Coordinates of C-alpha atoms in Angstrom, one line a residue:
X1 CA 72.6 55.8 56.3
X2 CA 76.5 54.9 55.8
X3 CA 77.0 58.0 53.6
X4 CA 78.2 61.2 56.1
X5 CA 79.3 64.8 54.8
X6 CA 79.1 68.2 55.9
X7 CA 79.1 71.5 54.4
X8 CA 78.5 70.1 50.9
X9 CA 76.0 71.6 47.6
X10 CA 74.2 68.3 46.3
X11 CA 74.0 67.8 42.8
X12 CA 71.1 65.6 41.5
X13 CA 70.1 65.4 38.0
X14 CA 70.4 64.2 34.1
X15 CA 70.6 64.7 30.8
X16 CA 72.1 67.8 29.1
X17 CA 72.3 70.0 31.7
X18 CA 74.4 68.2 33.8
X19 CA 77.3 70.3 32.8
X20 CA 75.4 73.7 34.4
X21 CA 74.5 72.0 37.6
X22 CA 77.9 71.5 38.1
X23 CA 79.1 75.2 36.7
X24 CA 76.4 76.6 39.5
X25 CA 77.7 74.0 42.2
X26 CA 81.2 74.9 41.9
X27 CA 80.4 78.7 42.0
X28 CA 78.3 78.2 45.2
X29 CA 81.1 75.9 46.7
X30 CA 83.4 78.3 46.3
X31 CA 81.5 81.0 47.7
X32 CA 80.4 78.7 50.9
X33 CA 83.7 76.9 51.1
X34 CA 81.5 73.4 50.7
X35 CA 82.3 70.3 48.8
X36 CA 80.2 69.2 45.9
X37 CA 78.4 65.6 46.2
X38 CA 77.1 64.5 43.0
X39 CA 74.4 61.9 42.9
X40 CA 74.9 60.4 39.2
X41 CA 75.6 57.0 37.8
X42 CA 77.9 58.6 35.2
X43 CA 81.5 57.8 33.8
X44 CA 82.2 61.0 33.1
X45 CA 84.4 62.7 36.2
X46 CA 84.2 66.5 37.3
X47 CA 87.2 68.0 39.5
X48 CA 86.5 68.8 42.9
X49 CA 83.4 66.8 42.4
X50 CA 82.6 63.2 44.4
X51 CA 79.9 60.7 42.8
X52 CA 77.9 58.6 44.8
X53 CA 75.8 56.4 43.4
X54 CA 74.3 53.1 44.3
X55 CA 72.7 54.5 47.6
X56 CA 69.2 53.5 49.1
X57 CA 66.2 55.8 49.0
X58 CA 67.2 56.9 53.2
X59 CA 70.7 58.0 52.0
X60 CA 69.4 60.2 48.6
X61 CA 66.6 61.4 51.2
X62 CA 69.3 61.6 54.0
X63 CA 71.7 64.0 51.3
X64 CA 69.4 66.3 50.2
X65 CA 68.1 67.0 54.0
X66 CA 71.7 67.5 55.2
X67 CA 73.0 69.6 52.3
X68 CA 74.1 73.3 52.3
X69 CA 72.1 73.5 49.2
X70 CA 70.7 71.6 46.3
X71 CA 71.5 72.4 42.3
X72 CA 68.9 69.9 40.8
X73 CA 67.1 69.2 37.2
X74 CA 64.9 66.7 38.8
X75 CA 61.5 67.0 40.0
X76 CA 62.1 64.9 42.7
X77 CA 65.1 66.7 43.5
X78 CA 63.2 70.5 43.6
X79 CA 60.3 68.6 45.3
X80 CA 62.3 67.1 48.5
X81 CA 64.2 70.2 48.7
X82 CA 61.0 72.2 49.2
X83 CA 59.6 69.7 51.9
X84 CA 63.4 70.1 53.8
X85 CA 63.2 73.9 53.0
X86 CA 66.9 73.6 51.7
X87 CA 68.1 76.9 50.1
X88 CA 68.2 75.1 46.4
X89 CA 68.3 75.9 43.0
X90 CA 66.0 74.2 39.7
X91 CA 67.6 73.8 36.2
X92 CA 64.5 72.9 34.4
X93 CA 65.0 70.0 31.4
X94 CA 64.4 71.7 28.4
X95 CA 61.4 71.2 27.2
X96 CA 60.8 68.6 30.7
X97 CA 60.4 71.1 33.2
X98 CA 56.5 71.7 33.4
X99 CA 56.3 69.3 36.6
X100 CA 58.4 71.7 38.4
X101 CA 57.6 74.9 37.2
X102 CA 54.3 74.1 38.2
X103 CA 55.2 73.1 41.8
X104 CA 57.1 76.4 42.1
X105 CA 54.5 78.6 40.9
X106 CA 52.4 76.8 43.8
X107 CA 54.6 77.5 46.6
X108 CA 55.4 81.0 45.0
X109 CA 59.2 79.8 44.5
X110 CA 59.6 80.8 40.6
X111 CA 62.5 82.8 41.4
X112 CA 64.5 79.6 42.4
X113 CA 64.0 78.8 38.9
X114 CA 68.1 79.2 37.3
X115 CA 67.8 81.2 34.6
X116 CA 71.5 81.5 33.4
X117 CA 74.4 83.1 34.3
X118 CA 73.1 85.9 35.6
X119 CA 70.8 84.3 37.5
X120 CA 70.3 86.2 40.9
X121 CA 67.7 83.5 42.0
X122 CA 69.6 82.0 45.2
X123 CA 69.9 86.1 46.4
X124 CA 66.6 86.2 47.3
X125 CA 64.8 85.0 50.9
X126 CA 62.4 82.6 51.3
X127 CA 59.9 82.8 53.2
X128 CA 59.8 78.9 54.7
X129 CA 57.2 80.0 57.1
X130 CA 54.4 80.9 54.2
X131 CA 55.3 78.1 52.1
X132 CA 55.1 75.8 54.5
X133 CA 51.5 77.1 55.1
X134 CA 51.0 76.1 51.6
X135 CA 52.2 73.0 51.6
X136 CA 50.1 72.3 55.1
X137 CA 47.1 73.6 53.1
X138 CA 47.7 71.0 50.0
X139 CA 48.4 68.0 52.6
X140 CA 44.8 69.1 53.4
X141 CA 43.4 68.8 50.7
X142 CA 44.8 65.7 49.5
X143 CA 43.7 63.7 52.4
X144 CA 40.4 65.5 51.8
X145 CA 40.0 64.2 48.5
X146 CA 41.6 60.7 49.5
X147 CA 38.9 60.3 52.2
X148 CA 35.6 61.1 49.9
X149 CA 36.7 59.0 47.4
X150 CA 37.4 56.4 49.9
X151 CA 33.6 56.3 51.5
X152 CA 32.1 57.0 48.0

């Protein structure tokens, strides 16, 4: 991809909690001394805050593998960050977050779940090792049930 950064917490997401993602980014960025890139088709501009938008699938996939972490709303967003095993953070829609909730309870990663100011989500480990075993273990099945319904 043309897009190249380092040391930078990605922001991806919409709707009304836009304005929190970027709240948590900024308090990270300060505390890792990263930038924040902001992945948003928007009009509305943040300080200390670059938008990209217009990229190709490679370069969203390509930001969220090479961040320093990942503030997100989207499913999408929680999911890739859980494949690259990014130290991230999920700010459920309200009343939209289901889809990821449930993918965290999965991989046992409810506690990266923000849950407002207080949030101590992002102090704790996680243990990349046993939900990778997880994920490993779902790939499984999937292609498990893809093949019998295949040669039914």
């Amino acid at each position: 991809p043309n897009i190249r950064y380092e040391n930078y917490i990605f922001v991806y997401g919409f709707g009304s909690e836009e304005k929190t993602m970027i709240a948590v980014a900024k308090e990270y960025a300060q505390k890792y001394g990263a930038k924040i890139i902001m992945l948003k088709d928007t009009l509305h501009k943040y300080d200390d805050v670059t938008v990209v938008n217009g990229i190709r699938p490679e370069e969203f996939i390509w930001l969220i593998n090479h961040a320093r972490m990942v503030i997100t709303n989207s499913f999408h967003g929680t999911s890739f960050s859980v494949i690259f095993n990014k130290e991230f953070l999920s700010i459920p829609n309200i009343g939209k977050g289901s889809r990821i909730r449930e993918l965290l309870e999965k991989f046992g990663l409810t506690t990266r779940l923000y849950c407002g100011e207080n949030s101590s989500a992002i102090q704790n480990e996680v243990d990349w090792n046993t939900v990778n075993e997880k994920i490993l273990t779902e790939v499984r099945a999937s292609y498990e049930f893809l093949d019998k319904i295949i040669s039914e």
